[in-house]
Amino acid sequence: MSEEQNMQTESAERGDNLSASAGPGAWQLRWVELGVALFLLVVAGLVIKDSLRLGIGWADDGPRSGYFPFRIGLALAACSAWLLLQQLLRWPRLRSRVFAEGAQLRDVAAVLLPTTVFVAAIPWLGIYLAACLLVAWFMWRNGGYRWPWLVGLPLAVSVSLFLLFERAFTQPLPKGPIEHWLGF
């Protein structure tokens, strides 16, 4: 049995997607793993660069601010370089392996995009209003709920979060125009 057949058998046993002919919109596993390895290598480079700016040596009072991040950056760079090398060595054999089909990527995007918008909206709307809108979106989009529920339940969640963080934990979170209008 060839090495590629062994890899396909192992992947099938794990439940991975295997397809000799990936459908439209499918992402090949080798490109995803190559992209992740390159992304981690860039992150490691940024960590190392900033650690050098802070100082990676030992001062009179102990390690300087960049001492530990520099070593973590080196370890991350070594791991990502190893991943990159592995992908390049196995590149032709990984052609038939599929990371995700188009429908699976749409499911991930259905969660990832609203969550990204939620995080981006926090500085302008505050976390409570943004959370209210996010919960309402998921209830409408994924749950098929109608208007009374789309208003009542997200509002109850946001008020509960407000009472929990602002009153019980006395931990202020980012607020928006509604909280300021209400005097908080």
mmCIF file with all atom_site columns, N, CA and C in Angstrom, residues 117-159:
data_model
loop_
_atom_site.group_PDB
_atom_site.id
_atom_site.type_symbol
_atom_site.label_atom_id
_atom_site.label_alt_id
_atom_site.label_comp_id
_atom_site.label_asym_id
_atom_site.label_entity_id
_atom_site.label_seq_id
_atom_site.pdbx_PDB_ins_code
_atom_site.Cartn_x
_atom_site.Cartn_y
_atom_site.Cartn_z
_atom_site.occupancy
_atom_site.B_iso_or_equiv
_atom_site.pdbx_formal_charge
_atom_site.auth_seq_id
_atom_site.auth_comp_id
_atom_site.auth_asym_id
_atom_site.auth_atom_id
_atom_site.pdbx_PDB_model_num
ATOM 1   N N  . VAL A 1 117 ? -18.420 41.182 13.071 1.00 0.00 ? 117 VAL A N  1
ATOM 2   C CA . VAL A 1 117 ? -19.155 42.451 13.108 1.00 0.00 ? 117 VAL A CA 1
ATOM 3   C C  . VAL A 1 117 ? -19.456 42.843 14.556 1.00 0.00 ? 117 VAL A C  1
ATOM 4   N N  . PHE A 1 118 ? -19.807 41.869 15.386 1.00 0.00 ? 118 PHE A N  1
ATOM 5   C CA . PHE A 1 118 ? -20.064 42.131 16.809 1.00 0.00 ? 118 PHE A CA 1
ATOM 6   C C  . PHE A 1 118 ? -18.835 42.754 17.478 1.00 0.00 ? 118 PHE A C  1
ATOM 7   N N  . VAL A 1 119 ? -17.683 42.174 17.258 1.00 0.00 ? 119 VAL A N  1
ATOM 8   C CA . VAL A 1 119 ? -16.458 42.696 17.877 1.00 0.00 ? 119 VAL A CA 1
ATOM 9   C C  . VAL A 1 119 ? -16.143 44.090 17.338 1.00 0.00 ? 119 VAL A C  1
ATOM 10  N N  . ALA A 1 120 ? -16.330 44.287 16.038 1.00 0.00 ? 120 ALA A N  1
ATOM 11  C CA . ALA A 1 120 ? -16.039 45.596 15.446 1.00 0.00 ? 120 ALA A CA 1
ATOM 12  C C  . ALA A 1 120 ? -17.019 46.664 15.917 1.00 0.00 ? 120 ALA A C  1
ATOM 13  N N  . ALA A 1 121 ? -18.233 46.281 16.264 1.00 0.00 ? 121 ALA A N  1
ATOM 14  C CA . ALA A 1 121 ? -19.253 47.250 16.662 1.00 0.00 ? 121 ALA A CA 1
ATOM 15  C C  . ALA A 1 121 ? -19.145 47.659 18.131 1.00 0.00 ? 121 ALA A C  1
ATOM 16  N N  . ILE A 1 122 ? -18.418 46.926 18.938 1.00 0.00 ? 122 ILE A N  1
ATOM 17  C CA . ILE A 1 122 ? -18.348 47.211 20.375 1.00 0.00 ? 122 ILE A CA 1
ATOM 18  C C  . ILE A 1 122 ? -17.865 48.627 20.678 1.00 0.00 ? 122 ILE A C  1
ATOM 19  N N  . PRO A 1 123 ? -16.822 49.151 20.018 1.00 0.00 ? 123 PRO A N  1
ATOM 20  C CA . PRO A 1 123 ? -16.394 50.521 20.356 1.00 0.00 ? 123 PRO A CA 1
ATOM 21  C C  . PRO A 1 123 ? -17.455 51.585 20.090 1.00 0.00 ? 123 PRO A C  1
ATOM 22  N N  . TRP A 1 124 ? -18.364 51.366 19.146 1.00 0.00 ? 124 TRP A N  1
ATOM 23  C CA . TRP A 1 124 ? -19.368 52.376 18.804 1.00 0.00 ? 124 TRP A CA 1
ATOM 24  C C  . TRP A 1 124 ? -20.698 52.140 19.513 1.00 0.00 ? 124 TRP A C  1
ATOM 25  N N  . LEU A 1 125 ? -21.101 50.878 19.642 1.00 0.00 ? 125 LEU A N  1
ATOM 26  C CA . LEU A 1 125 ? -22.408 50.586 20.228 1.00 0.00 ? 125 LEU A CA 1
ATOM 27  C C  . LEU A 1 125 ? -22.331 50.184 21.689 1.00 0.00 ? 125 LEU A C  1
ATOM 28  N N  . GLY A 1 126 ? -21.157 49.817 22.151 1.00 0.00 ? 126 GLY A N  1
ATOM 29  C CA . GLY A 1 126 ? -21.042 49.258 23.494 1.00 0.00 ? 126 GLY A CA 1
ATOM 30  C C  . GLY A 1 126 ? -21.286 47.760 23.415 1.00 0.00 ? 126 GLY A C  1
ATOM 31  N N  . ILE A 1 127 ? -20.810 47.043 24.416 1.00 0.00 ? 127 ILE A N  1
ATOM 32  C CA . ILE A 1 127 ? -20.892 45.584 24.345 1.00 0.00 ? 127 ILE A CA 1
ATOM 33  C C  . ILE A 1 127 ? -22.316 45.079 24.557 1.00 0.00 ? 127 ILE A C  1
ATOM 34  N N  . TYR A 1 128 ? -23.114 45.808 25.326 1.00 0.00 ? 128 TYR A N  1
ATOM 35  C CA . TYR A 1 128 ? -24.449 45.290 25.632 1.00 0.00 ? 128 TYR A CA 1
ATOM 36  C C  . TYR A 1 128 ? -25.387 45.389 24.441 1.00 0.00 ? 128 TYR A C  1
ATOM 37  N N  . LEU A 1 129 ? -25.385 46.507 23.742 1.00 0.00 ? 129 LEU A N  1
ATOM 38  C CA . LEU A 1 129 ? -26.232 46.643 22.554 1.00 0.00 ? 129 LEU A CA 1
ATOM 39  C C  . LEU A 1 129 ? -25.730 45.729 21.443 1.00 0.00 ? 129 LEU A C  1
ATOM 40  N N  . ALA A 1 130 ? -24.403 45.648 21.278 1.00 0.00 ? 130 ALA A N  1
ATOM 41  C CA . ALA A 1 130 ? -23.845 44.751 20.258 1.00 0.00 ? 130 ALA A CA 1
ATOM 42  C C  . ALA A 1 130 ? -24.210 43.298 20.563 1.00 0.00 ? 130 ALA A C  1
ATOM 43  N N  . ALA A 1 131 ? -24.157 42.911 21.839 1.00 0.00 ? 131 ALA A N  1
ATOM 44  C CA . ALA A 1 131 ? -24.528 41.540 22.211 1.00 0.00 ? 131 ALA A CA 1
ATOM 45  C C  . ALA A 1 131 ? -26.009 41.299 21.963 1.00 0.00 ? 131 ALA A C  1
ATOM 46  N N  . CYS A 1 132 ? -26.821 42.300 22.225 1.00 0.00 ? 132 CYS A N  1
ATOM 47  C CA . CYS A 1 132 ? -28.266 42.189 21.988 1.00 0.00 ? 132 CYS A CA 1
ATOM 48  C C  . CYS A 1 132 ? -28.533 41.943 20.501 1.00 0.00 ? 132 CYS A C  1
ATOM 49  N N  . LEU A 1 133 ? -27.863 42.710 19.647 1.00 0.00 ? 133 LEU A N  1
ATOM 50  C CA . LEU A 1 133 ? -28.046 42.545 18.206 1.00 0.00 ? 133 LEU A CA 1
ATOM 51  C C  . LEU A 1 133 ? -27.510 41.201 17.719 1.00 0.00 ? 133 LEU A C  1
ATOM 52  N N  . LEU A 1 134 ? -26.391 40.758 18.297 1.00 0.00 ? 134 LEU A N  1
ATOM 53  C CA . LEU A 1 134 ? -25.815 39.468 17.893 1.00 0.00 ? 134 LEU A CA 1
ATOM 54  C C  . LEU A 1 134 ? -26.747 38.308 18.264 1.00 0.00 ? 134 LEU A C  1
ATOM 55  N N  . VAL A 1 135 ? -27.277 38.339 19.465 1.00 0.00 ? 135 VAL A N  1
ATOM 56  C CA . VAL A 1 135 ? -28.186 37.272 19.886 1.00 0.00 ? 135 VAL A CA 1
ATOM 57  C C  . VAL A 1 135 ? -29.442 37.275 19.016 1.00 0.00 ? 135 VAL A C  1
ATOM 58  N N  . ALA A 1 136 ? -29.973 38.473 18.725 1.00 0.00 ? 136 ALA A N  1
ATOM 59  C CA . ALA A 1 136 ? -31.156 38.570 17.874 1.00 0.00 ? 136 ALA A CA 1
ATOM 60  C C  . ALA A 1 136 ? -30.868 38.040 16.469 1.00 0.00 ? 136 ALA A C  1
ATOM 61  N N  . TRP A 1 137 ? -29.681 38.358 15.938 1.00 0.00 ? 137 TRP A N  1
ATOM 62  C CA . TRP A 1 137 ? -29.308 37.871 14.611 1.00 0.00 ? 137 TRP A CA 1
ATOM 63  C C  . TRP A 1 137 ? -29.275 36.341 14.562 1.00 0.00 ? 137 TRP A C  1
ATOM 64  N N  . PHE A 1 138 ? -28.617 35.736 15.563 1.00 0.00 ? 138 PHE A N  1
ATOM 65  C CA . PHE A 1 138 ? -28.525 34.278 15.558 1.00 0.00 ? 138 PHE A CA 1
ATOM 66  C C  . PHE A 1 138 ? -29.889 33.633 15.780 1.00 0.00 ? 138 PHE A C  1
ATOM 67  N N  . MET A 1 139 ? -30.711 34.252 16.610 1.00 0.00 ? 139 MET A N  1
ATOM 68  C CA . MET A 1 139 ? -32.049 33.704 16.812 1.00 0.00 ? 139 MET A CA 1
ATOM 69  C C  . MET A 1 139 ? -32.859 33.747 15.529 1.00 0.00 ? 139 MET A C  1
ATOM 70  N N  . TRP A 1 140 ? -32.752 34.856 14.778 1.00 0.00 ? 140 TRP A N  1
ATOM 71  C CA . TRP A 1 140 ? -33.491 34.982 13.522 1.00 0.00 ? 140 TRP A CA 1
ATOM 72  C C  . TRP A 1 140 ? -32.905 34.095 12.442 1.00 0.00 ? 140 TRP A C  1
ATOM 73  N N  . ARG A 1 141 ? -31.594 34.133 12.274 1.00 0.00 ? 141 ARG A N  1
ATOM 74  C CA . ARG A 1 141 ? -30.920 33.445 11.176 1.00 0.00 ? 141 ARG A CA 1
ATOM 75  C C  . ARG A 1 141 ? -30.894 31.935 11.379 1.00 0.00 ? 141 ARG A C  1
ATOM 76  N N  . ASN A 1 142 ? -30.532 31.493 12.558 1.00 0.00 ? 142 ASN A N  1
ATOM 77  C CA . ASN A 1 142 ? -30.354 30.061 12.781 1.00 0.00 ? 142 ASN A CA 1
ATOM 78  C C  . ASN A 1 142 ? -31.533 29.400 13.490 1.00 0.00 ? 142 ASN A C  1
ATOM 79  N N  . GLY A 1 143 ? -32.266 30.178 14.258 1.00 0.00 ? 143 GLY A N  1
ATOM 80  C CA . GLY A 1 143 ? -33.358 29.582 15.011 1.00 0.00 ? 143 GLY A CA 1
ATOM 81  C C  . GLY A 1 143 ? -34.727 29.796 14.414 1.00 0.00 ? 143 GLY A C  1
ATOM 82  N N  . GLY A 1 144 ? -34.854 30.791 13.509 1.00 0.00 ? 144 GLY A N  1
ATOM 83  C CA . GLY A 1 144 ? -36.139 31.050 12.881 1.00 0.00 ? 144 GLY A CA 1
ATOM 84  C C  . GLY A 1 144 ? -37.154 31.674 13.822 1.00 0.00 ? 144 GLY A C  1
ATOM 85  N N  . TYR A 1 145 ? -36.702 32.344 14.866 1.00 0.00 ? 145 TYR A N  1
ATOM 86  C CA . TYR A 1 145 ? -37.618 32.969 15.822 1.00 0.00 ? 145 TYR A CA 1
ATOM 87  C C  . TYR A 1 145 ? -38.285 34.186 15.196 1.00 0.00 ? 145 TYR A C  1
ATOM 88  N N  . ARG A 1 146 ? -39.434 34.573 15.727 1.00 0.00 ? 146 ARG A N  1
ATOM 89  C CA . ARG A 1 146 ? -40.197 35.720 15.234 1.00 0.00 ? 146 ARG A CA 1
ATOM 90  C C  . ARG A 1 146 ? -40.030 36.909 16.171 1.00 0.00 ? 146 ARG A C  1
ATOM 91  N N  . TRP A 1 147 ? -40.657 38.035 15.812 1.00 0.00 ? 147 TRP A N  1
ATOM 92  C CA . TRP A 1 147 ? -40.417 39.317 16.444 1.00 0.00 ? 147 TRP A CA 1
ATOM 93  C C  . TRP A 1 147 ? -40.558 39.380 17.964 1.00 0.00 ? 147 TRP A C  1
ATOM 94  N N  . PRO A 1 148 ? -41.596 38.879 18.561 1.00 0.00 ? 148 PRO A N  1
ATOM 95  C CA . PRO A 1 148 ? -41.641 39.045 20.025 1.00 0.00 ? 148 PRO A CA 1
ATOM 96  C C  . PRO A 1 148 ? -40.427 38.431 20.721 1.00 0.00 ? 148 PRO A C  1
ATOM 97  N N  . TRP A 1 149 ? -40.002 37.281 20.239 1.00 0.00 ? 149 TRP A N  1
ATOM 98  C CA . TRP A 1 149 ? -38.826 36.629 20.826 1.00 0.00 ? 149 TRP A CA 1
ATOM 99  C C  . TRP A 1 149 ? -37.541 37.352 20.437 1.00 0.00 ? 149 TRP A C  1
ATOM 100 N N  . LEU A 1 150 ? -37.506 37.882 19.203 1.00 0.00 ? 150 LEU A N  1
ATOM 101 C CA . LEU A 1 150 ? -36.301 38.562 18.736 1.00 0.00 ? 150 LEU A CA 1
ATOM 102 C C  . LEU A 1 150 ? -36.027 39.850 19.503 1.00 0.00 ? 150 LEU A C  1
ATOM 103 N N  . VAL A 1 151 ? -37.026 40.421 20.124 1.00 0.00 ? 151 VAL A N  1
ATOM 104 C CA . VAL A 1 151 ? -36.824 41.628 20.922 1.00 0.00 ? 151 VAL A CA 1
ATOM 105 C C  . VAL A 1 151 ? -36.634 41.271 22.392 1.00 0.00 ? 151 VAL A C  1
ATOM 106 N N  . GLY A 1 152 ? -37.501 40.424 22.898 1.00 0.00 ? 152 GLY A N  1
ATOM 107 C CA . GLY A 1 152 ? -37.516 40.149 24.328 1.00 0.00 ? 152 GLY A CA 1
ATOM 108 C C  . GLY A 1 152 ? -36.314 39.382 24.848 1.00 0.00 ? 152 GLY A C  1
ATOM 109 N N  . LEU A 1 153 ? -35.980 38.294 24.219 1.00 0.00 ? 153 LEU A N  1
ATOM 110 C CA . LEU A 1 153 ? -34.899 37.455 24.749 1.00 0.00 ? 153 LEU A CA 1
ATOM 111 C C  . LEU A 1 153 ? -33.523 38.121 24.625 1.00 0.00 ? 153 LEU A C  1
ATOM 112 N N  . PRO A 1 154 ? -33.147 38.711 23.469 1.00 0.00 ? 154 PRO A N  1
ATOM 113 C CA . PRO A 1 154 ? -31.845 39.401 23.425 1.00 0.00 ? 154 PRO A CA 1
ATOM 114 C C  . PRO A 1 154 ? -31.762 40.562 24.409 1.00 0.00 ? 154 PRO A C  1
ATOM 115 N N  . LEU A 1 155 ? -32.869 41.271 24.598 1.00 0.00 ? 155 LEU A N  1
ATOM 116 C CA . LEU A 1 155 ? -32.873 42.353 25.576 1.00 0.00 ? 155 LEU A CA 1
ATOM 117 C C  . LEU A 1 155 ? -32.669 41.811 26.984 1.00 0.00 ? 155 LEU A C  1
ATOM 118 N N  . ALA A 1 156 ? -33.309 40.705 27.299 1.00 0.00 ? 156 ALA A N  1
ATOM 119 C CA . ALA A 1 156 ? -33.145 40.084 28.622 1.00 0.00 ? 156 ALA A CA 1
ATOM 120 C C  . ALA A 1 156 ? -31.709 39.603 28.826 1.00 0.00 ? 156 ALA A C  1
ATOM 121 N N  . VAL A 1 157 ? -31.094 39.060 27.774 1.00 0.00 ? 157 VAL A N  1
ATOM 122 C CA . VAL A 1 157 ? -29.703 38.616 27.881 1.00 0.00 ? 157 VAL A CA 1
ATOM 123 C C  . VAL A 1 157 ? -28.789 39.799 28.142 1.00 0.00 ? 157 VAL A C  1
ATOM 124 N N  . SER A 1 158 ? -28.994 40.893 27.401 1.00 0.00 ? 158 SER A N  1
ATOM 125 C CA . SER A 1 158 ? -28.130 42.063 27.579 1.00 0.00 ? 158 SER A CA 1
ATOM 126 C C  . SER A 1 158 ? -28.302 42.701 28.945 1.00 0.00 ? 158 SER A C  1
ATOM 127 N N  . VAL A 1 159 ? -29.530 42.795 29.421 1.00 0.00 ? 159 VAL A N  1
ATOM 128 C CA . VAL A 1 159 ? -29.765 43.359 30.758 1.00 0.00 ? 159 VAL A CA 1
ATOM 129 C C  . VAL A 1 159 ? -29.148 42.451 31.819 1.00 0.00 ? 159 VAL A C  1
#
